Short mmCIF file of C-alpha atoms in Angstrom, two decimals:
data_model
loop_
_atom_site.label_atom_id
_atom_site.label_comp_id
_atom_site.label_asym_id
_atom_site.label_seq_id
_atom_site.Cartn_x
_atom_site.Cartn_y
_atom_site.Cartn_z
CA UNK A 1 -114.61 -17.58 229.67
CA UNK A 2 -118.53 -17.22 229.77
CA UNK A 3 -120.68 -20.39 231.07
CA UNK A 4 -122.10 -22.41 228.15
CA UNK A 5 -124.15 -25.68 228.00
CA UNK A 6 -123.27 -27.96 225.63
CA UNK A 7 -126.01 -30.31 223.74
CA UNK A 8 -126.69 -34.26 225.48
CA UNK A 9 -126.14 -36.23 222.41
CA UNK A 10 -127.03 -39.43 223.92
CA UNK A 11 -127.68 -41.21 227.15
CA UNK A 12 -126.89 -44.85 228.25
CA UNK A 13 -127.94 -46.71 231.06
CA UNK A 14 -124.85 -47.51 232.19
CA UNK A 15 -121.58 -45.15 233.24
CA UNK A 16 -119.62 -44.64 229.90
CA UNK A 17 -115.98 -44.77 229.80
CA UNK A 18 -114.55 -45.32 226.01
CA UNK A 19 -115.63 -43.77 222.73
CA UNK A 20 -114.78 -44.07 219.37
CA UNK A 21 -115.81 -42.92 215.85
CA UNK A 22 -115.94 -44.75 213.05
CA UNK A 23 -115.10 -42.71 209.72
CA UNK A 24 -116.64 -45.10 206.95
CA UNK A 25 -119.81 -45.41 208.72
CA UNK A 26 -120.49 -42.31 210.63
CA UNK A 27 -120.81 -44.55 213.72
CA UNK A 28 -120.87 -43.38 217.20
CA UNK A 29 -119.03 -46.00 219.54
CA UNK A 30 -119.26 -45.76 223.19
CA UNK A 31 -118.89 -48.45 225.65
CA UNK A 32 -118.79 -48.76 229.22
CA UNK A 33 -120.81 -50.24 232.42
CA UNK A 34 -121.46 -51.06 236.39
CA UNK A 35 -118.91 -54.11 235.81
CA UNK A 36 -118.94 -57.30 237.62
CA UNK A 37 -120.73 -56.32 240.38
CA UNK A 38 -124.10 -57.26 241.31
CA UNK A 39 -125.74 -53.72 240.75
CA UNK A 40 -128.20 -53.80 238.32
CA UNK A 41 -126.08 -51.97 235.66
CA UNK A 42 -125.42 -53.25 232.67
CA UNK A 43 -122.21 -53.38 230.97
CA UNK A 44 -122.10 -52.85 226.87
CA UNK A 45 -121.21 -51.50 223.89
CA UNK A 46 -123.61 -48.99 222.18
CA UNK A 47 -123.33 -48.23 218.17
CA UNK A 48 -124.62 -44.95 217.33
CA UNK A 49 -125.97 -43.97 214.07
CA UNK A 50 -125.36 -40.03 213.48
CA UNK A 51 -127.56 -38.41 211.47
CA UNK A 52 -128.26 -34.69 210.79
CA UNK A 53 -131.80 -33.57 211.01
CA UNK A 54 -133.06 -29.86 210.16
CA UNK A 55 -129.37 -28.76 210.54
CA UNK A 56 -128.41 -30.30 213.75
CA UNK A 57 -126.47 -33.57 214.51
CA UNK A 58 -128.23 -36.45 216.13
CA UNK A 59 -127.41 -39.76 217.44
CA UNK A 60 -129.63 -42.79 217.90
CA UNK A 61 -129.33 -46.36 219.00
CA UNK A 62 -128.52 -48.60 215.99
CA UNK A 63 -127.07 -51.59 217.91
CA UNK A 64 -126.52 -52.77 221.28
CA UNK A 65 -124.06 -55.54 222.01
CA UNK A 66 -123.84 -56.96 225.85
CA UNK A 67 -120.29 -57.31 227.44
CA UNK A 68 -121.79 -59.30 230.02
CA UNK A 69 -119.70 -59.17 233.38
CA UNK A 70 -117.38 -57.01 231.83
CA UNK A 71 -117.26 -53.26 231.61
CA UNK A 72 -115.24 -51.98 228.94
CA UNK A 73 -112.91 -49.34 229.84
CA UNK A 74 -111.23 -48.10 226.46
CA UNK A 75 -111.60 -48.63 222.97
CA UNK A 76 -109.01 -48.27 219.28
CA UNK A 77 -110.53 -48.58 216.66
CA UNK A 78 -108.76 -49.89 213.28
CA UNK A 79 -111.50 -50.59 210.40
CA UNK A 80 -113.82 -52.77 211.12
CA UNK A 81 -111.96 -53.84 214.39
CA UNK A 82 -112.70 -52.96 217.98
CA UNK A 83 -110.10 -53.74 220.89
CA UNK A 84 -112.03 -53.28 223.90
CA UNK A 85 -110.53 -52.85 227.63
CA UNK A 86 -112.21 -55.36 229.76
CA UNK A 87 -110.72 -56.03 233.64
CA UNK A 88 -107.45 -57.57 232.47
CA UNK A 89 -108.52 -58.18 229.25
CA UNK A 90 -108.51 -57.41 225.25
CA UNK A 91 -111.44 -58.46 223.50
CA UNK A 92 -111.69 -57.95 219.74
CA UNK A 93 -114.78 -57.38 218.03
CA UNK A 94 -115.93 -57.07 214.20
CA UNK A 95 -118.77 -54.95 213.03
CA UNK A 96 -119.85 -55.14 210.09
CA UNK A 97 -122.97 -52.35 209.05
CA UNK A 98 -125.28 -53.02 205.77
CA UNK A 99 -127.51 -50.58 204.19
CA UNK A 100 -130.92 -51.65 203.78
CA UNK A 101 -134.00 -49.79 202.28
CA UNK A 102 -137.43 -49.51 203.26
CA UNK A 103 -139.21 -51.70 205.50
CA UNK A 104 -136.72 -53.87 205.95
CA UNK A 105 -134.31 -51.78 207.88
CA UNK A 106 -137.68 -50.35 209.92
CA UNK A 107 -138.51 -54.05 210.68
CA UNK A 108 -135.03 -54.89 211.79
CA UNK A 109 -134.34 -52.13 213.80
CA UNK A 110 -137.51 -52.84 215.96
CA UNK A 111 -137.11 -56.52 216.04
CA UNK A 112 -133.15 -57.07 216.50
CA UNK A 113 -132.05 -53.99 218.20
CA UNK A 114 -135.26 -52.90 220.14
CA UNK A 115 -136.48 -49.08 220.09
CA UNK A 116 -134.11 -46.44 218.50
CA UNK A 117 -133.26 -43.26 221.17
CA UNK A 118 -132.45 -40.32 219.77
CA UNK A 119 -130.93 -37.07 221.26
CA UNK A 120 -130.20 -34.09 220.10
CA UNK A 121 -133.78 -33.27 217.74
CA UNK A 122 -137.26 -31.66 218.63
CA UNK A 123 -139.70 -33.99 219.02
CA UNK A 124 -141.46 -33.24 215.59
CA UNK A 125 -137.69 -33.53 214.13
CA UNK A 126 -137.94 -37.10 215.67
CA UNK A 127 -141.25 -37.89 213.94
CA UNK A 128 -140.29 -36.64 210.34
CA UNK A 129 -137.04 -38.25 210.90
CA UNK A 130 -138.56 -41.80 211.11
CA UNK A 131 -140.95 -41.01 208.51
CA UNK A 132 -138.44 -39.91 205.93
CA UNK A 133 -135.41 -42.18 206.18
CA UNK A 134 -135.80 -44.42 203.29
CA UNK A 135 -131.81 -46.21 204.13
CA UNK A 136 -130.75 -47.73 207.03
CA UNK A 137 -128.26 -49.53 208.74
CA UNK A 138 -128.33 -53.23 209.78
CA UNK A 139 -125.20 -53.61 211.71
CA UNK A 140 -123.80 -57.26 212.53
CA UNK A 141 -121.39 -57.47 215.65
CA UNK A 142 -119.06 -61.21 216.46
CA UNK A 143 -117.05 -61.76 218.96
CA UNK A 144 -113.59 -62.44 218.33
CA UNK A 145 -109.95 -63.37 219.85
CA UNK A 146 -109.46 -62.52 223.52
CA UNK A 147 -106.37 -62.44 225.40
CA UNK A 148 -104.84 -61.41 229.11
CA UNK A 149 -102.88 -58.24 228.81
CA UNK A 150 -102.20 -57.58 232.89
CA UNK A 151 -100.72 -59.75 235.38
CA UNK A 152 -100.50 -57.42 238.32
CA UNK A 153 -102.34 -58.18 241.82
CA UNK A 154 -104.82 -56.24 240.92
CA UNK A 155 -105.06 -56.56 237.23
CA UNK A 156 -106.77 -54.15 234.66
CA UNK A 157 -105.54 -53.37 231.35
CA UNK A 158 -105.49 -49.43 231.06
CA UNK A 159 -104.87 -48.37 227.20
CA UNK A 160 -105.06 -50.04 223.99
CA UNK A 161 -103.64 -48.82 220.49
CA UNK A 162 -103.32 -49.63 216.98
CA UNK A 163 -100.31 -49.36 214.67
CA UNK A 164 -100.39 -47.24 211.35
CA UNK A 165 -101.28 -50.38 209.54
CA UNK A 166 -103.53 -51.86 211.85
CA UNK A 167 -101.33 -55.41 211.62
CA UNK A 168 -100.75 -55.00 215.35
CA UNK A 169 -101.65 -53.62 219.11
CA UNK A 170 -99.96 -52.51 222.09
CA UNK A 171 -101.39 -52.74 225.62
CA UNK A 172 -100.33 -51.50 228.83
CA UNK A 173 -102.16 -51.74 232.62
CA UNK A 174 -101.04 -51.95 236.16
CA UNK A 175 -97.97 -54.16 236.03
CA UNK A 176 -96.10 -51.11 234.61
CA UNK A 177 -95.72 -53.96 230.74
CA UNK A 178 -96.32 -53.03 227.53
CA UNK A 179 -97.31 -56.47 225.54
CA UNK A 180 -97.72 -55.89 221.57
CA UNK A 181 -100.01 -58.15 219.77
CA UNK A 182 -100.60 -59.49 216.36
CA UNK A 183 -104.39 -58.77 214.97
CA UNK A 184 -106.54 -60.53 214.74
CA UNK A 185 -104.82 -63.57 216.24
CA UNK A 186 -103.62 -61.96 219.26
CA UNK A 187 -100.65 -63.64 219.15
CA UNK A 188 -97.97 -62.35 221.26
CA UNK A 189 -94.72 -60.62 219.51
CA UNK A 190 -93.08 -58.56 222.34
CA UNK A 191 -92.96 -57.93 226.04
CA UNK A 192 -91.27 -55.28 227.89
CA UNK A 193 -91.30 -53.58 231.40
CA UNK A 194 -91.80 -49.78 230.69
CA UNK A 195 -92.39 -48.34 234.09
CA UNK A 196 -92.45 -49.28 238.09
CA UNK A 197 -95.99 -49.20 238.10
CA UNK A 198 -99.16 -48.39 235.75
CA UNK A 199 -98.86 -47.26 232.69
CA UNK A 200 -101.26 -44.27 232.12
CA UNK A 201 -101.22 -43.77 228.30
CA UNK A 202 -99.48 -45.00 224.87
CA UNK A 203 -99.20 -44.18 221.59
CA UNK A 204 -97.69 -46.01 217.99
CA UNK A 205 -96.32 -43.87 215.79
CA UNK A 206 -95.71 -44.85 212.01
CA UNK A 207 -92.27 -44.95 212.31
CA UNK A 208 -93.07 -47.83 214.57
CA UNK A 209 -91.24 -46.03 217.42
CA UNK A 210 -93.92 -46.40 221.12
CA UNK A 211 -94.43 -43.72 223.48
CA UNK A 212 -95.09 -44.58 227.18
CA UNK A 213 -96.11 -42.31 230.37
CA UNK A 214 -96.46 -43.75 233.45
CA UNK A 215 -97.28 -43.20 237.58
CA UNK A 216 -93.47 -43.58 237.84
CA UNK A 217 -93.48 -39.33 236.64
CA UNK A 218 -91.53 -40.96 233.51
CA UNK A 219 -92.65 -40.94 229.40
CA UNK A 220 -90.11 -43.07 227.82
CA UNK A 221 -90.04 -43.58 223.61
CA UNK A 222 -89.02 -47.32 222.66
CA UNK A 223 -88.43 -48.35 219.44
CA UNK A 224 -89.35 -51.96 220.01
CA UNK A 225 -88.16 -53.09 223.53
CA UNK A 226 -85.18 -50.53 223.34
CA UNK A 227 -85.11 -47.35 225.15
CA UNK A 228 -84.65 -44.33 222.55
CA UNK A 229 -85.09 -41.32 225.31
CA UNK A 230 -86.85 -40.03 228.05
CA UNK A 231 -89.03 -36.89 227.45
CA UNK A 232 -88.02 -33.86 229.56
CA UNK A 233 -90.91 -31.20 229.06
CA UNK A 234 -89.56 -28.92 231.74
CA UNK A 235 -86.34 -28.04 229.28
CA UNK A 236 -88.83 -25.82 227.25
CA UNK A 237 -91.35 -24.64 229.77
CA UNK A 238 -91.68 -23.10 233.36
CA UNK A 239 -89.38 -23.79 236.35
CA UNK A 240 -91.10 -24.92 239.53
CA UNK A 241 -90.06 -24.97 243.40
CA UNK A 242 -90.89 -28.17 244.64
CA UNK A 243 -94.11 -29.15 243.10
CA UNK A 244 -93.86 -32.57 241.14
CA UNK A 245 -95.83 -33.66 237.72
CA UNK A 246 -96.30 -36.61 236.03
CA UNK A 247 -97.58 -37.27 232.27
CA UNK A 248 -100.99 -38.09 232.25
CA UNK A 249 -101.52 -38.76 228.40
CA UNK A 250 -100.04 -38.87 225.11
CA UNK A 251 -101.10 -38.75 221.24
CA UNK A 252 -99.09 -38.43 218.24
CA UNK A 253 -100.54 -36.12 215.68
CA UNK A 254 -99.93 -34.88 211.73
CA UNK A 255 -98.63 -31.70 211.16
CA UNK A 256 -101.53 -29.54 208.94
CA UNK A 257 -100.14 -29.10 205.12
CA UNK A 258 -97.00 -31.32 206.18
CA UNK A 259 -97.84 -34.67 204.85
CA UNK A 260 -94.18 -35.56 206.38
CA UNK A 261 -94.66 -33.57 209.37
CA UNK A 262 -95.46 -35.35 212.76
CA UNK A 263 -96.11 -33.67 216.32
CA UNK A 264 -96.21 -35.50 219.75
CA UNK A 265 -98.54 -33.91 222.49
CA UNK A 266 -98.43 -34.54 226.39
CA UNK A 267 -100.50 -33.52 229.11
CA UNK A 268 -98.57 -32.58 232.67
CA UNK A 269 -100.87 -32.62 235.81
CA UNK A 270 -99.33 -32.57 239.37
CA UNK A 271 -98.66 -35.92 241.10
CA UNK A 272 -100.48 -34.66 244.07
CA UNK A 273 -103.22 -33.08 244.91
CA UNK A 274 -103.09 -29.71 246.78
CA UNK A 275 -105.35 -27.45 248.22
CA UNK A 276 -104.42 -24.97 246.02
CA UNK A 277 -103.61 -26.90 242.95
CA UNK A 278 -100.93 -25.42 240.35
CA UNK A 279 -101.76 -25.68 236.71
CA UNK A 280 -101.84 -28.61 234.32
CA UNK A 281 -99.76 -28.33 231.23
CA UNK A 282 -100.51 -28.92 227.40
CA UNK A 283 -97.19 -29.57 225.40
CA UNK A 284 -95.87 -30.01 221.55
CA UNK A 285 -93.25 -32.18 220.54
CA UNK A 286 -90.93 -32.91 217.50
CA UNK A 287 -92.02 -35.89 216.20
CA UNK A 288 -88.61 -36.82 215.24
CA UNK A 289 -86.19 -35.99 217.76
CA UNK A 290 -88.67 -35.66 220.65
CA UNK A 291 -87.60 -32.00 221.38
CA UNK A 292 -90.36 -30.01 223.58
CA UNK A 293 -91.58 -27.13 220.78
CA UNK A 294 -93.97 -25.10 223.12
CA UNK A 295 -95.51 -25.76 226.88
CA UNK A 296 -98.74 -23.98 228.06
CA UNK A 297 -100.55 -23.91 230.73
CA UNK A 298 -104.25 -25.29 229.95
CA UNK A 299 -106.02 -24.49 233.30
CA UNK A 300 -105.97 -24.99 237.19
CA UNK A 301 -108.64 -28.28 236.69
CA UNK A 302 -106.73 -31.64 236.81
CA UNK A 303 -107.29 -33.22 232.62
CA UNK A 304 -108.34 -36.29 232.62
CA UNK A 305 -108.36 -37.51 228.40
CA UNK A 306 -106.46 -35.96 225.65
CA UNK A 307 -107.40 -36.52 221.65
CA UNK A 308 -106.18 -35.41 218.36
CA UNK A 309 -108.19 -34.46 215.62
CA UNK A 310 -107.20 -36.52 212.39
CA UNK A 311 -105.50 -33.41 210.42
CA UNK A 312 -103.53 -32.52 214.06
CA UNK A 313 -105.56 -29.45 213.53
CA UNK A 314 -107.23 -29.39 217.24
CA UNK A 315 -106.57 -30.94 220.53
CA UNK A 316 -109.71 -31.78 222.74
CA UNK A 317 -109.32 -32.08 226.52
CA UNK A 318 -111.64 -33.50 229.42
CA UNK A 319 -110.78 -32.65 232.83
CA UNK A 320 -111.69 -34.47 236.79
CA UNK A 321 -114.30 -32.04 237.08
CA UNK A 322 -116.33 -32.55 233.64
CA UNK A 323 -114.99 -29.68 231.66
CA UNK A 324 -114.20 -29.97 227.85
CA UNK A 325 -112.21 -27.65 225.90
CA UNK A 326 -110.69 -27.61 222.03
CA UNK A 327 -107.71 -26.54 221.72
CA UNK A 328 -105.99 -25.49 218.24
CA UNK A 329 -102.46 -27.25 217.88
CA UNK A 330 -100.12 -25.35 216.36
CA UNK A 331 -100.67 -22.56 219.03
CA UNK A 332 -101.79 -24.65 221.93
CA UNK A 333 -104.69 -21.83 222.13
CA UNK A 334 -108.12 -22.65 223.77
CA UNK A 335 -110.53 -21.95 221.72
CA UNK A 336 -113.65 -23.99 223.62
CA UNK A 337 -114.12 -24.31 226.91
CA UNK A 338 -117.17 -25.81 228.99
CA UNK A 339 -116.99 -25.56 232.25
CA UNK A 340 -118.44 -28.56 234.54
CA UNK A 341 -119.88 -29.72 231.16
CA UNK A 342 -120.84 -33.29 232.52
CA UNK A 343 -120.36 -32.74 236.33
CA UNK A 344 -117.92 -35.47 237.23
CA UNK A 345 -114.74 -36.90 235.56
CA UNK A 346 -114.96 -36.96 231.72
CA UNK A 347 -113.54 -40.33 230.81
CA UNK A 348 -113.04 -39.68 227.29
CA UNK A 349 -113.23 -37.26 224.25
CA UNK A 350 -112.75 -38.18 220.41
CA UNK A 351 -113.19 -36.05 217.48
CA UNK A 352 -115.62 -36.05 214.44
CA UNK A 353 -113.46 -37.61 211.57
CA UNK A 354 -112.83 -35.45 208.78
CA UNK A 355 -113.02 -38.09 206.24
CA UNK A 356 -115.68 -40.41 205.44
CA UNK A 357 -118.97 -39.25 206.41
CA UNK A 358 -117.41 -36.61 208.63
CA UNK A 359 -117.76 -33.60 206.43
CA UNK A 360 -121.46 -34.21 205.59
CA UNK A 361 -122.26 -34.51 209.21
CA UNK A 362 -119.93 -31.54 210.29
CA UNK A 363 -122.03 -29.04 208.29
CA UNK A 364 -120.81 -25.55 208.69
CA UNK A 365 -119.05 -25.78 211.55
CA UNK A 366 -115.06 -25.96 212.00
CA UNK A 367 -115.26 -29.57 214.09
CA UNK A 368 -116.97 -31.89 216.54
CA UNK A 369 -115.69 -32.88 219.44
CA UNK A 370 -118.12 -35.81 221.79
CA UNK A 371 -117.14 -36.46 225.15
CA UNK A 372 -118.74 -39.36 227.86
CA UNK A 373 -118.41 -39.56 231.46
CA UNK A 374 -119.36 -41.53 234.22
CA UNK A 375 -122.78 -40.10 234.13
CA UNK A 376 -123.62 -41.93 231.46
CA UNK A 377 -124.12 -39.02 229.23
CA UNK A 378 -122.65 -38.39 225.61
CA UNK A 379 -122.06 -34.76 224.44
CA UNK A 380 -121.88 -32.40 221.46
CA UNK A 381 -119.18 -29.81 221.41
CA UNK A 382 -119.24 -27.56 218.36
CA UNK A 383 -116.49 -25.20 217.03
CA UNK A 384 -117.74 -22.67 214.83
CA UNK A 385 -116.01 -21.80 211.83
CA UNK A 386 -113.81 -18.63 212.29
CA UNK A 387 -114.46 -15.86 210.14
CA UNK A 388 -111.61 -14.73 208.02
CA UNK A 389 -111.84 -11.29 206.18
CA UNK A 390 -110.61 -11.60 202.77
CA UNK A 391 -106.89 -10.72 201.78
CA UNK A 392 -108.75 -8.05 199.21
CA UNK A 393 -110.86 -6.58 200.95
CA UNK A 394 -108.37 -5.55 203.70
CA UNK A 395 -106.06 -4.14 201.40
CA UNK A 396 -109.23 -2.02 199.87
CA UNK A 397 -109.90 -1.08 203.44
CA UNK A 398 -105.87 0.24 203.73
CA UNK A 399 -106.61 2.18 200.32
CA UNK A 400 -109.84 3.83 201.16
CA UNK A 401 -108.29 5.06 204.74
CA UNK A 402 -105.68 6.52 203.39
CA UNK A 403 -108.03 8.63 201.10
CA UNK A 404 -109.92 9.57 203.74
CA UNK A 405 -106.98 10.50 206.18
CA UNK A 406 -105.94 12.59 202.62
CA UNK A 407 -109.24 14.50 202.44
CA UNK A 408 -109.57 15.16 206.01
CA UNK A 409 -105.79 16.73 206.49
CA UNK A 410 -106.26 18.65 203.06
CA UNK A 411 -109.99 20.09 204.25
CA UNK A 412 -108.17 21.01 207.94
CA UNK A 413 -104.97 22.01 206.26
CA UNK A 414 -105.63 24.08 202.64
CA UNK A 415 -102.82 23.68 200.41
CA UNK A 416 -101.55 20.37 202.32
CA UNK A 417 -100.88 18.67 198.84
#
């Protein structure tokens, strides 16, 4: 596929990690930082405001809330809810955003937050921009229940997810546990070992039934603390000589214009790296009986993050080596690819929502996909809408060559009809 460059959305001054977008709001969460050591860089959590301006979709600082020693490694989201990643931690925050008019908003936003950046505009687009927005956002963030997720010798809490109702969380880390949580107490309500060794990725369906994938080359579906199966990709997809792969990350997804339907995705890379490294793989599963649908091969560069769009319409990958690609579902076709987008490992990817404010900021174009790395950069990917020609007009087209392939054999054949 050609080169392309996609758009710097936003810039922090610290190494971003987790990212998250918030439907109702339009908000823009990505989080990250230097950690605990004595560096310089800060660790925090940036809120976003998106905004589009002469046509094109721009981001600028609305709120900055400091983690303190703490980077924050990944992020669910569940309303107004945040569970953060930090070290061996879960931290839950509330945001809460206001609309204010006028002044007001101006005056708070220079006072509270300090100066807005924004990416993504011409500099005159920044001018009218500040000139013209009558509404703004005051956004309020607390602190809430925190709680220990990872007890290994070297703890660090890895993935954090919601449930369908947002009454609870699952964690896993190092120590190979998951630990599922009540919110917003954080009260404890099951503990299980899931793998010999860290946990890489997780995922709640509604049916309440928990997905693991581990270092241990294993993804396991619980329903609870009980072992339902183990998923066997390779049944469905290519044989291999010696060459082992483990899952690196898992999502459940809907099933477009099946309200019922529900599809699992994994990604495959190889446990090892080689000189001349074999191919990662993208694959579909039955929600229901956890049957491998389709396996394809999604490139040579080792992914990194895997997301789902919110209709299961799209899958968006990141890879080691910063590249981002969409790719449709149902097909597991790419369909966008940026190569070396940020440069160095892409940490995460999440898609614009398509509820909300989503559509309004989408504009024409099919969906969004923002990615963040360690450079500290937040980008833009854009999916333009295919073109579809009209049921119609192709069957006019069908009619109007076969009047012209009637004319031209009875003009080079006389008496052909």
């Amino acid at each position: 596929m050609g080169r392309r460059r996609a758009p710097e959305l936003y810039r922090a001054p610290f190494p971003l990690y987790a990212l998250q977008v918030d439907p109702s709001t339009g908000l823009l969460i990505a989080a990250g930082g230097g950690g605990a050591a004595k560096t310089g860089i800060k660790n925090g959590v940036h809120f976003l405001q998106l905004e589009r301006i002469n046509g094109r979709l721009s981001a600028s600082l609305l709120h900055s809330h400091d983690t303190e020693t703490r980077a924050t490694m990944n992020l669910a989201l569940a309303g107004d809810i945040l569970a953060a990643g930090q070290d061996a931690h879960c931290q839950l925050l509330r945001f809460q955003a206001h609309q204010q008019k006028g002044n007001k908003a101006e005056k708070a936003g220079s006072k509270e937050q300090g100066p807005r950046q924004r990416k993504g505009a011409a500099p005159a687009e920044k001018k009218r921009g500040a000139e013209t927005q009558h509404e703004g956002l005051e956004l309020r963030v607390e602190n809430l229940q925190a709680v220990q997720t990872d007890f290994s010798s070297d703890p660090l809490q890895k993935v954090v997810c919601f449930n369908h109702d947002n009454t609870l969380l699952a964690t896993g880390g190092t120590d190979g546990y998951v630990r599922v949580w009540k919110v917003p107490s954080l009260e404890k309500v099951l503990e299980f070992k899931a793998h010999e060794g860290e946990i890489e990725d997780l995922a709640l369906g509604p049916d309440g039934k928990l997905v693991t994938v581990g270092r241990d080359l294993k993804a396991s579906v619980w329903q609870k603390n009980q072992l339902v199966t183990q998923l066997q990709w390779q049944e469905n997809g290519p044989t291999f000589s010696s060459t082992p792969y483990r899952y690196q990350a898992c999502r459940f997804g809907q099933v477009p214009d099946q309200p019922a339907g529900l599809r699992l995705f994994t990604v495959q890379i190889p446990h090892k790296r080689l000189r001349q490294p074999p191919p990662c793989y993208l694959t579909a599963w039955d929600g229901s009986n956890f049957l491998p649908l389709r396996t394809k091969s999604c490139g040579h560069e080792v992914i990194s993050c895997l997301n789902v769009s919110e209709s299961g319409t799209f899958l968006g990958l990141g890879t080691v080596t910063g590249s981002v690609a969409i790719y449709i579902a149902f097909s597991l076709q790419c369909l966008y690819y940026v190569r070396e987008a940020h440069g160095i490992v892409v940490t995460d990817v999440a898609f614009l929502p398509e509820k909300g404010r989503g559509p309004e900021l989408l504009g024409s174009h099919e969906t969004a996909l923002f990615s963040v790395a360690v450079d500290s950069r937040c980008q833009l990917h854009l999916l333009p809408s295919r073109r579809s020609v009209p049921v119609w007009l192709l069957l006019l087209l069908c009619v109007g060559l076969i009047v012209v392939t009637i004319l031209l054999l009875q003009s080079a054949f006389p008496g052909f009809l």
